[in-house]
PDB file of C-alpha atoms in Angstrom:
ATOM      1  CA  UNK B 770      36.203  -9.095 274.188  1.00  0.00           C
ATOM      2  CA  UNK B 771      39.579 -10.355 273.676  1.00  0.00           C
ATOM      3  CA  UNK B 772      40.049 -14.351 272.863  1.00  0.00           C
ATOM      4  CA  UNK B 773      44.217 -13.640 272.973  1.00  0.00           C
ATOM      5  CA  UNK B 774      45.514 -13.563 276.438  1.00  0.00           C
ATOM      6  CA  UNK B 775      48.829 -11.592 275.028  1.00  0.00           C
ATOM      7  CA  UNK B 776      46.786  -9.101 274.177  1.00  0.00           C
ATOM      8  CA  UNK B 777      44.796  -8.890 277.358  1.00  0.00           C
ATOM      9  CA  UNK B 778      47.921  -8.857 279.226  1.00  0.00           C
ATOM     10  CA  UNK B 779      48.806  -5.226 277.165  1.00  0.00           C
ATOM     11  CA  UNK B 780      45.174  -4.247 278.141  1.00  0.00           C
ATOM     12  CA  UNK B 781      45.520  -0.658 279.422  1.00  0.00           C
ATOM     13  CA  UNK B 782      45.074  -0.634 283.040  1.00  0.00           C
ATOM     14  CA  UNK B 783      42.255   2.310 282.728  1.00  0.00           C
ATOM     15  CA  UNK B 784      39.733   0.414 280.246  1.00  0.00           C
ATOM     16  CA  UNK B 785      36.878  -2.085 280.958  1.00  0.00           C
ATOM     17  CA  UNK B 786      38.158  -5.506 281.611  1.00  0.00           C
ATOM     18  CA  UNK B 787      38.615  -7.666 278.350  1.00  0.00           C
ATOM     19  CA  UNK B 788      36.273 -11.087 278.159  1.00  0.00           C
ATOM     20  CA  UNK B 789      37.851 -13.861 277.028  1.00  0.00           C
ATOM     21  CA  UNK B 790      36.118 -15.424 274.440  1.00  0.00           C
ATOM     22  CA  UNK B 791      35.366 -15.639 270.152  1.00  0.00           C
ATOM     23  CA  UNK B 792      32.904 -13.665 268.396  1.00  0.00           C
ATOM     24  CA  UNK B 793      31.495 -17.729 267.262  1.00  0.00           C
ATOM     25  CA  UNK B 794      30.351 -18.315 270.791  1.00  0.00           C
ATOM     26  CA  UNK B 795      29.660 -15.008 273.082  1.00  0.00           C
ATOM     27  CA  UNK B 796      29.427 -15.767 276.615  1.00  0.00           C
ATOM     28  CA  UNK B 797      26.460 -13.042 277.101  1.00  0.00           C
ATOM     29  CA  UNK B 798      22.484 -13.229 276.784  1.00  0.00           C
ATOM     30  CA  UNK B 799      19.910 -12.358 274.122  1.00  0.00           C
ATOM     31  CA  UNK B 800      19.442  -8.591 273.871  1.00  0.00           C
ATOM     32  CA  UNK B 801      22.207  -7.628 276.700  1.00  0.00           C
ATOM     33  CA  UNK B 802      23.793  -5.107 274.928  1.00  0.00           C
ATOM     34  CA  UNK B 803      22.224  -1.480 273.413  1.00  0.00           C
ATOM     35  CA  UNK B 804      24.719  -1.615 270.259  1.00  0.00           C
ATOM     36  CA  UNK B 805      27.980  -4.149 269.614  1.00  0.00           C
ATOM     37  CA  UNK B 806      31.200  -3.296 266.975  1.00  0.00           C
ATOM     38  CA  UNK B 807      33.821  -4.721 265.454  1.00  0.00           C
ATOM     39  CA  UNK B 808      36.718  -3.292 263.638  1.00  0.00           C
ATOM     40  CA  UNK B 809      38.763  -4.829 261.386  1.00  0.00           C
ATOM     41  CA  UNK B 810      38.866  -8.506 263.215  1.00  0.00           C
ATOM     42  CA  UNK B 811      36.110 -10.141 260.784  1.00  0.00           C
ATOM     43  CA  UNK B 812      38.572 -11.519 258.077  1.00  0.00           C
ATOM     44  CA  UNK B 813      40.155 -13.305 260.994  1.00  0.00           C
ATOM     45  CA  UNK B 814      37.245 -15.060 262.578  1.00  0.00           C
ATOM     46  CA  UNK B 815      36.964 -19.322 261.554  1.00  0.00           C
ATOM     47  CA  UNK B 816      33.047 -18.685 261.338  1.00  0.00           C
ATOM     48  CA  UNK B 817      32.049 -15.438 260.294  1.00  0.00           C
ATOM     49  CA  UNK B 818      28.565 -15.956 259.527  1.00  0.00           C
ATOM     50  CA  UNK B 819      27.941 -17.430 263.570  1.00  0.00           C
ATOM     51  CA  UNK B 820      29.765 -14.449 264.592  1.00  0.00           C
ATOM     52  CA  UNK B 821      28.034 -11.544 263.269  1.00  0.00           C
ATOM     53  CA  UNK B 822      24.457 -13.577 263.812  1.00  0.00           C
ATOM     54  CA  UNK B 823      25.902 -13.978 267.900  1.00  0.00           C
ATOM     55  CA  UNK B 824      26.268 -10.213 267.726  1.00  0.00           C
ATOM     56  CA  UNK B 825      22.656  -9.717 266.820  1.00  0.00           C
ATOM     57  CA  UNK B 826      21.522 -12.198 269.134  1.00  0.00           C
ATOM     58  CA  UNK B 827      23.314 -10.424 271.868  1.00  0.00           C
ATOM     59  CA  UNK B 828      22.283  -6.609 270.458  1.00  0.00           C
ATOM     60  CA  UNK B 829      19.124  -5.034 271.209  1.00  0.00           C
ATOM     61  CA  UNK B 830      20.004  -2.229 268.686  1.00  0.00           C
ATOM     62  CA  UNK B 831      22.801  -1.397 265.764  1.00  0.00           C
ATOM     63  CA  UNK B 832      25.850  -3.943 265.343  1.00  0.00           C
ATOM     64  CA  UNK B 833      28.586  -1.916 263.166  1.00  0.00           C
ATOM     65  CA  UNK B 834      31.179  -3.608 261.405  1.00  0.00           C
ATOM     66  CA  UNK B 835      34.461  -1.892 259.956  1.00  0.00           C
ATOM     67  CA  UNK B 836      36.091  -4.187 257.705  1.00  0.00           C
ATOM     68  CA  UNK B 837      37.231  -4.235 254.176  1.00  0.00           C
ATOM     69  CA  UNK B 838      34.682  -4.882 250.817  1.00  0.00           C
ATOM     70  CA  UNK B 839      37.113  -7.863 248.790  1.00  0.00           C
ATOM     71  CA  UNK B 840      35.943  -6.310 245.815  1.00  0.00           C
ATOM     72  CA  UNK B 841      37.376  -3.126 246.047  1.00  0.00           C
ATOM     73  CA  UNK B 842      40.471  -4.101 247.611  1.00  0.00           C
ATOM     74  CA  UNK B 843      42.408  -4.462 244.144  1.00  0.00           C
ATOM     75  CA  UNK B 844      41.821  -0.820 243.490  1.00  0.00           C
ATOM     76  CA  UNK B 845      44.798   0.033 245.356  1.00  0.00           C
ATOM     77  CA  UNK B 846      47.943   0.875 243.395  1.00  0.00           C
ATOM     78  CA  UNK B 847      49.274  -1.695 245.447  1.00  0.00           C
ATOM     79  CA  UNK B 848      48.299  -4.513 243.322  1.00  0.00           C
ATOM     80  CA  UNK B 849      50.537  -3.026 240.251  1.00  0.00           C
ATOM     81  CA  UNK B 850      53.585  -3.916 242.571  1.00  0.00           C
ATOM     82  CA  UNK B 851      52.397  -6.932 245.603  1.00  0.00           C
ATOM     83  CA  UNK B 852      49.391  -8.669 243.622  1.00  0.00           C
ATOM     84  CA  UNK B 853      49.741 -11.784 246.149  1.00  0.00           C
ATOM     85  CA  UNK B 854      49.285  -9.538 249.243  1.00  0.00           C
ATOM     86  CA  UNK B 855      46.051  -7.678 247.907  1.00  0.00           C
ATOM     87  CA  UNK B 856      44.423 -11.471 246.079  1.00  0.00           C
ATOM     88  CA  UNK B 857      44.950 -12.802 249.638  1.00  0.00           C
ATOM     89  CA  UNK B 858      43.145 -10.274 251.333  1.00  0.00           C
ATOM     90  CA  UNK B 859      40.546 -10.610 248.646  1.00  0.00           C
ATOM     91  CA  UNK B 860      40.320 -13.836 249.773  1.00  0.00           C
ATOM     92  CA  UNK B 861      40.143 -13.439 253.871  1.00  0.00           C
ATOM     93  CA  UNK B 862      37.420 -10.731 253.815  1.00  0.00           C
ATOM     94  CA  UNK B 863      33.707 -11.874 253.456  1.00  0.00           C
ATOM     95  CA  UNK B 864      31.726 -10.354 251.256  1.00  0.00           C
ATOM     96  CA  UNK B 865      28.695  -7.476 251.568  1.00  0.00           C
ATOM     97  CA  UNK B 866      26.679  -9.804 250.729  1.00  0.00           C
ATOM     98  CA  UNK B 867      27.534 -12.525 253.525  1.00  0.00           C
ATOM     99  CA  UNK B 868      27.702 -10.427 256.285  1.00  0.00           C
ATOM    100  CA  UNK B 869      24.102  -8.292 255.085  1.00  0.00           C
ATOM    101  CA  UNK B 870      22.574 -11.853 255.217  1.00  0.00           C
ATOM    102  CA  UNK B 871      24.141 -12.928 258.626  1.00  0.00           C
ATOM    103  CA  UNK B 872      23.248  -9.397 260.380  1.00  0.00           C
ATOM    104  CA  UNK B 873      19.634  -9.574 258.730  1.00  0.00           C
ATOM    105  CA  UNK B 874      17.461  -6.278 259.486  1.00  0.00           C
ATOM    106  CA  UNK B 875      17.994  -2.916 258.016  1.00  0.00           C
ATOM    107  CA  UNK B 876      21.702  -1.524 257.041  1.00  0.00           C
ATOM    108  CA  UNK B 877      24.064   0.378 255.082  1.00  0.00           C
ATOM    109  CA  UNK B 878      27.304   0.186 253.754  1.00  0.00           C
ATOM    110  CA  UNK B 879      29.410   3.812 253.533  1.00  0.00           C
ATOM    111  CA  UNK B 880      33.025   4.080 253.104  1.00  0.00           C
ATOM    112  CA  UNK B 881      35.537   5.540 255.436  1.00  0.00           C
ATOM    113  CA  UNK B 882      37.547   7.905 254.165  1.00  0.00           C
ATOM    114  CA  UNK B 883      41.297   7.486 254.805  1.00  0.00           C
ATOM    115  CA  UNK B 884      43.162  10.312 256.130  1.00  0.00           C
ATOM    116  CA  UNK B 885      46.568  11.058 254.783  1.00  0.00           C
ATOM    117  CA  UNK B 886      48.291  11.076 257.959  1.00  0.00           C
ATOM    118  CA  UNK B 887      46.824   7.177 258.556  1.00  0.00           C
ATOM    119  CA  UNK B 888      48.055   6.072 262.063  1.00  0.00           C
ATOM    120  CA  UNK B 889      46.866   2.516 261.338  1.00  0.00           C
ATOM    121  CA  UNK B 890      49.013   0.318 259.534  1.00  0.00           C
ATOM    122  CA  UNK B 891      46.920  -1.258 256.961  1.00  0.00           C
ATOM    123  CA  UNK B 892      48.038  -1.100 253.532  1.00  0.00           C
ATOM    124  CA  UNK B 893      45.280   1.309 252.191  1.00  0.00           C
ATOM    125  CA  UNK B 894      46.913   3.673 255.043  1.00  0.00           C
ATOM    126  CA  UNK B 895      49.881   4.767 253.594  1.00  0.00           C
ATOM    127  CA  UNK B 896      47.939   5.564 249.588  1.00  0.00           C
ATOM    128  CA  UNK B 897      50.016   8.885 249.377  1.00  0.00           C
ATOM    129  CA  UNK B 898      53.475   7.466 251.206  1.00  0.00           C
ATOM    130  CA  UNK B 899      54.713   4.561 249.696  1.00  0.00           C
ATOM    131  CA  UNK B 900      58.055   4.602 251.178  1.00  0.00           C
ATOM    132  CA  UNK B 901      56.562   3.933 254.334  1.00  0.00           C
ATOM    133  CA  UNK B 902      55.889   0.277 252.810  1.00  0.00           C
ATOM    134  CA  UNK B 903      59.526  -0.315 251.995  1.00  0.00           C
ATOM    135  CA  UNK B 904      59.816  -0.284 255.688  1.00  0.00           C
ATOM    136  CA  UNK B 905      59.161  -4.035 256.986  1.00  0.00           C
ATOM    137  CA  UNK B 906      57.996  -2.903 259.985  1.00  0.00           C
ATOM    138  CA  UNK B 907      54.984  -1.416 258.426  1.00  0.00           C
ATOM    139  CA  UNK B 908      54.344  -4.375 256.350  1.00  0.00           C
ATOM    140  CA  UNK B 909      54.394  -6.398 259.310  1.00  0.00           C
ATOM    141  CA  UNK B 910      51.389  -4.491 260.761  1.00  0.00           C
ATOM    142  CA  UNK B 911      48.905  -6.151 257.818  1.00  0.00           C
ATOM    143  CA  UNK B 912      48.421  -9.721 258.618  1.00  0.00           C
ATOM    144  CA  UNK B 913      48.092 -10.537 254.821  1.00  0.00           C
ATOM    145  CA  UNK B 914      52.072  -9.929 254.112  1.00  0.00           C
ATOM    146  CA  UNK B 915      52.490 -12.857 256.556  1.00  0.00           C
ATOM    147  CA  UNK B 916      51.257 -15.146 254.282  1.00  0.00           C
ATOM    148  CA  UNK B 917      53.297 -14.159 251.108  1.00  0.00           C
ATOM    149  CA  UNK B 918      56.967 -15.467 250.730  1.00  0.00           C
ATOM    150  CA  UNK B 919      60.796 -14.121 250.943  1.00  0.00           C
ATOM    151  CA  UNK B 920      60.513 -13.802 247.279  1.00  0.00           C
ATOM    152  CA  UNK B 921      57.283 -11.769 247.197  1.00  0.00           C
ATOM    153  CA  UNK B 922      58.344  -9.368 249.691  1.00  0.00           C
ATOM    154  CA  UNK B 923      62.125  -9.078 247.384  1.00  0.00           C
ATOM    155  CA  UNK B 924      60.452  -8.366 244.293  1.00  0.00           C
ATOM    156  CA  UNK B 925      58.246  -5.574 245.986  1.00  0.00           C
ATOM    157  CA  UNK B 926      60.637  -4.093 247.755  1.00  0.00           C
ATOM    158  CA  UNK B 927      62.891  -3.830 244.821  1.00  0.00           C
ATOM    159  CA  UNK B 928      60.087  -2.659 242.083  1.00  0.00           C
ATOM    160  CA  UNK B 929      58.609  -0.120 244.270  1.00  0.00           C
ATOM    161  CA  UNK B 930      61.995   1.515 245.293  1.00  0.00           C
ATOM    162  CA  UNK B 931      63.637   1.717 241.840  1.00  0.00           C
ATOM    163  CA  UNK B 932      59.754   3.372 240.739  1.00  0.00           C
ATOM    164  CA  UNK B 933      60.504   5.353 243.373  1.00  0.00           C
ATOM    165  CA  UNK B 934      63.934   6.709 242.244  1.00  0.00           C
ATOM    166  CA  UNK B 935      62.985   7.165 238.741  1.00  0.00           C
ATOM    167  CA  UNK B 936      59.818   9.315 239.439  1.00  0.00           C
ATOM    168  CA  UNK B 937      57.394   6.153 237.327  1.00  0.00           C
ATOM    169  CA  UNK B 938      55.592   5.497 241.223  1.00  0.00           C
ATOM    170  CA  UNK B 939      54.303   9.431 240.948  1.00  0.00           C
ATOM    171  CA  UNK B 940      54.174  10.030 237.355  1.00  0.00           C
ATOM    172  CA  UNK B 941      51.379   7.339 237.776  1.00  0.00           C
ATOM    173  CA  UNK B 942      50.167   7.778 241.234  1.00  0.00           C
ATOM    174  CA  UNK B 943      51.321  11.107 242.467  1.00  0.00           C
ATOM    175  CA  UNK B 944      47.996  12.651 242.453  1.00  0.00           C
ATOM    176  CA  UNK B 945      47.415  10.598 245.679  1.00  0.00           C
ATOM    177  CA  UNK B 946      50.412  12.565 247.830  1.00  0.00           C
ATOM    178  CA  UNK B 947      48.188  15.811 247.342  1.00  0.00           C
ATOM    179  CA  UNK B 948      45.449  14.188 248.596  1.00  0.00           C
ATOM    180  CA  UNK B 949      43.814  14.869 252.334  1.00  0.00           C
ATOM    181  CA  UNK B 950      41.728  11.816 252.359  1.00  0.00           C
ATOM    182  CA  UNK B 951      41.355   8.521 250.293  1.00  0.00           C
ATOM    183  CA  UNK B 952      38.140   6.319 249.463  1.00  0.00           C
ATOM    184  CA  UNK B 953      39.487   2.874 249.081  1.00  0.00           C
ATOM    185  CA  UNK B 954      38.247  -0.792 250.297  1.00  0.00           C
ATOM    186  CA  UNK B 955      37.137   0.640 253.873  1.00  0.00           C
ATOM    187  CA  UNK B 956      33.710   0.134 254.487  1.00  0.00           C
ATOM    188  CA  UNK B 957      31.694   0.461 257.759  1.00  0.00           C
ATOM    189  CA  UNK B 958      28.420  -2.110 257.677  1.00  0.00           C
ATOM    190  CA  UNK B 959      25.595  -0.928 259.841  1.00  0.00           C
ATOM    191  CA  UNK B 960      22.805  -3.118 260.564  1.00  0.00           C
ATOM    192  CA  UNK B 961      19.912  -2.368 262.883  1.00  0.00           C
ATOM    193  CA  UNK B 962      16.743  -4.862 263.519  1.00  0.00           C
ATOM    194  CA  UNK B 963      13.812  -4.671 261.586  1.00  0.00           C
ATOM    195  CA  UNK B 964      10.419  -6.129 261.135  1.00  0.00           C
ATOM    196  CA  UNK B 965      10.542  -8.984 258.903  1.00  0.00           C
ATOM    197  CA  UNK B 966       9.379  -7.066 255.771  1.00  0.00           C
ATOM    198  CA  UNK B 967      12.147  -4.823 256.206  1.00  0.00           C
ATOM    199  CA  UNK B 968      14.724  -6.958 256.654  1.00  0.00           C
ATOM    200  CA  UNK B 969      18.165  -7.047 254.075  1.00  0.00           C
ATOM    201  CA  UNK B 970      16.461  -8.766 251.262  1.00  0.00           C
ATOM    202  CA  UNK B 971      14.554  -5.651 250.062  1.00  0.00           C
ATOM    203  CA  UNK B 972      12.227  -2.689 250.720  1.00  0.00           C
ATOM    204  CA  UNK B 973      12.759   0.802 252.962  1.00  0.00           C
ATOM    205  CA  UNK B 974      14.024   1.190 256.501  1.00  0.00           C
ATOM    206  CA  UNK B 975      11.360   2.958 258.644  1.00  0.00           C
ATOM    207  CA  UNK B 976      13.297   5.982 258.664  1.00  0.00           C
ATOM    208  CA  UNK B 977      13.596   6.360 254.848  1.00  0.00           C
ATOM    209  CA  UNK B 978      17.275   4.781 254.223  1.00  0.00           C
ATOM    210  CA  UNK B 979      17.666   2.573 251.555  1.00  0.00           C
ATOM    211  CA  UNK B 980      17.739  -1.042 252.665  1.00  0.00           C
ATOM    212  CA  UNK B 981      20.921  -2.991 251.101  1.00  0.00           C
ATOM    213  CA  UNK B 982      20.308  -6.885 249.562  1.00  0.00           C
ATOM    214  CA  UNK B 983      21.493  -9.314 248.361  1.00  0.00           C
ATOM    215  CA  UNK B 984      21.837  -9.272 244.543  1.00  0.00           C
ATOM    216  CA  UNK B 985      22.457 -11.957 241.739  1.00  0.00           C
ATOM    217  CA  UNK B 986      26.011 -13.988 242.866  1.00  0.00           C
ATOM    218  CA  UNK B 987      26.154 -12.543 246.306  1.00  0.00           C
ATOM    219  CA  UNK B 988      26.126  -8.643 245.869  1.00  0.00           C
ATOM    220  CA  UNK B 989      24.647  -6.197 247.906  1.00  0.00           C
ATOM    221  CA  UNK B 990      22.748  -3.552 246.078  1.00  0.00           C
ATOM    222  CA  UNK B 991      20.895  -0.921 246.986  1.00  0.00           C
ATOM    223  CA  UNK B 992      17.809   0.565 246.019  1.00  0.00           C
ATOM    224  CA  UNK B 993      18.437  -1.763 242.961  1.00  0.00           C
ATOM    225  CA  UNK B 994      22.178  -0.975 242.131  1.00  0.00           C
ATOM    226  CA  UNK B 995      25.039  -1.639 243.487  1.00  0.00           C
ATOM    227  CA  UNK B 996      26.126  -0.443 246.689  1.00  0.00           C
ATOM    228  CA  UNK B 997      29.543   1.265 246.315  1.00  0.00           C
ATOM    229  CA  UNK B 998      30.324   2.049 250.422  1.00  0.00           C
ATOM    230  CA  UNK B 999      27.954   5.334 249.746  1.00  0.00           C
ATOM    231  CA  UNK B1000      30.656   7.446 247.949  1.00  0.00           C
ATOM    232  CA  UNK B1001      31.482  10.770 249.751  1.00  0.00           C
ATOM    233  CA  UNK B1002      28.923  10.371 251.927  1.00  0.00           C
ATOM    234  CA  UNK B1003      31.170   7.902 254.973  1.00  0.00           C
ATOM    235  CA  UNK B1004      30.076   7.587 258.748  1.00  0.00           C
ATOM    236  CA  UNK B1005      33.152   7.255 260.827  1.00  0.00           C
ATOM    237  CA  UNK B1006      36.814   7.895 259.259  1.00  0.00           C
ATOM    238  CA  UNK B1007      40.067   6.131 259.712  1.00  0.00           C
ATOM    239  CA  UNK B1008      42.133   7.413 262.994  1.00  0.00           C
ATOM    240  CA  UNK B1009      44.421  10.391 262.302  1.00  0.00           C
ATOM    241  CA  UNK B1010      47.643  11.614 263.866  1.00  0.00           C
TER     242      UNK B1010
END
């Protein structure tokens, strides 16, 4: 499904044909489908909450969504250099929370490790090559730069590079060069349907997994703590070279 006709235009000629349509409003029947996904399109939706519940009502079985958790997304050494980049997408990505409340039934929350060689160009992709960053063209990949100013960019461009020359960027965050894969903000959210007893708001899935809900101010937690994207333990990873 593809509601930009640009981009259905660039549709490879060898792939299913591309619906045109939003993720507020699906075009398709209750239960059609065996599983549905998204990846990293949520933070751009005008309605997430009607978007994720059309993708249960249209899924028989698992919806997976790959998206960022806003509370993790400051981690990033990014934020010691482009603060205004990372609070906005702080600000665009729903929470756990949210989106375990929309999807109802039983889910899970891991993170996706980050491979070092990254081919996608979100920020989080390029943890252990921050010259890559200096490049505008890899800025403009991440929709959240577009919404900073001229001066936000300067001031980035110029910190990071003389960090860069002096040897501060990897006294400080060199570790992360050496690294094969990084944990970050990437999450993927699983949800499958569930009796009503074992739906997000507590209790066991049937298969054993913890069920994440939603905690005081919005949370999720899991099996009464937080949930943390399941440390070490992700489903899918980021796309390598």
């Amino acid at each position: 499904m593809e509601p930009s006709e640009s981009m259905r235009a660039r549709r490879a000629a060898g792939l299913p044909r591309a619906v045109d349509a939003v993720a507020e409003h699906l075009p398709f029947a209750d239960g059609e489908f065996d599983g549905a996904m998204t990846l990293f399109s949520v933070h751009q939706w005008s309605d997430v909450g009607a978007g994720l519940r059309e993708m249960r009502r249209v899924t028989r079985g698992p919806v997976v969504v790959l998206t960022c958790d806003p509370e993790r997304v400051r981690d990033f050494w990014l934020y010691e250099y482009a603060p205004e980049v990372l609070d906005t997408e702080a600000h665009r990505y729903p929470s756990i929370g949210m989106m375990a409340a929309a999807l109802g039934g039983c889910g899970s929350v891991r993170a996706v490790p980050i491979p070092w060689d990254c081919t996608d160009g979100f920020n989080e992709a390029y943890f252990g090559r921050p010259e890559m960053l200096l490049d505008p063209a890899a800025r403009q990949a991440c929709s959240a730069w577009s919404f900073v100013d001229d001066g936000v960019r300067e001031r980035f461009t110029t910190r990071l590079r003389a960090d860069l020359d002096s040897g501060v960027w990897d006294e400080r965050f060199g570790h992360l060069r050496r690294r094969s894969f990084h944990e970050g903000s990437l999450v993927l959210v699983r949800a499958t349907p569930e009796s009503e007893e074992e739906q997000f708001h507590g209790g066991t899935c049937s298969d054993g997994r913890a069920t994440a809900r939603t905690g005081p101010g919005g949370g999720a937690t899991q099996g009464g703590g937080p949930v943390r994207g399941g440390r070490g333990a992700g489903s899918g990873r980021a796309r390598r070279r």
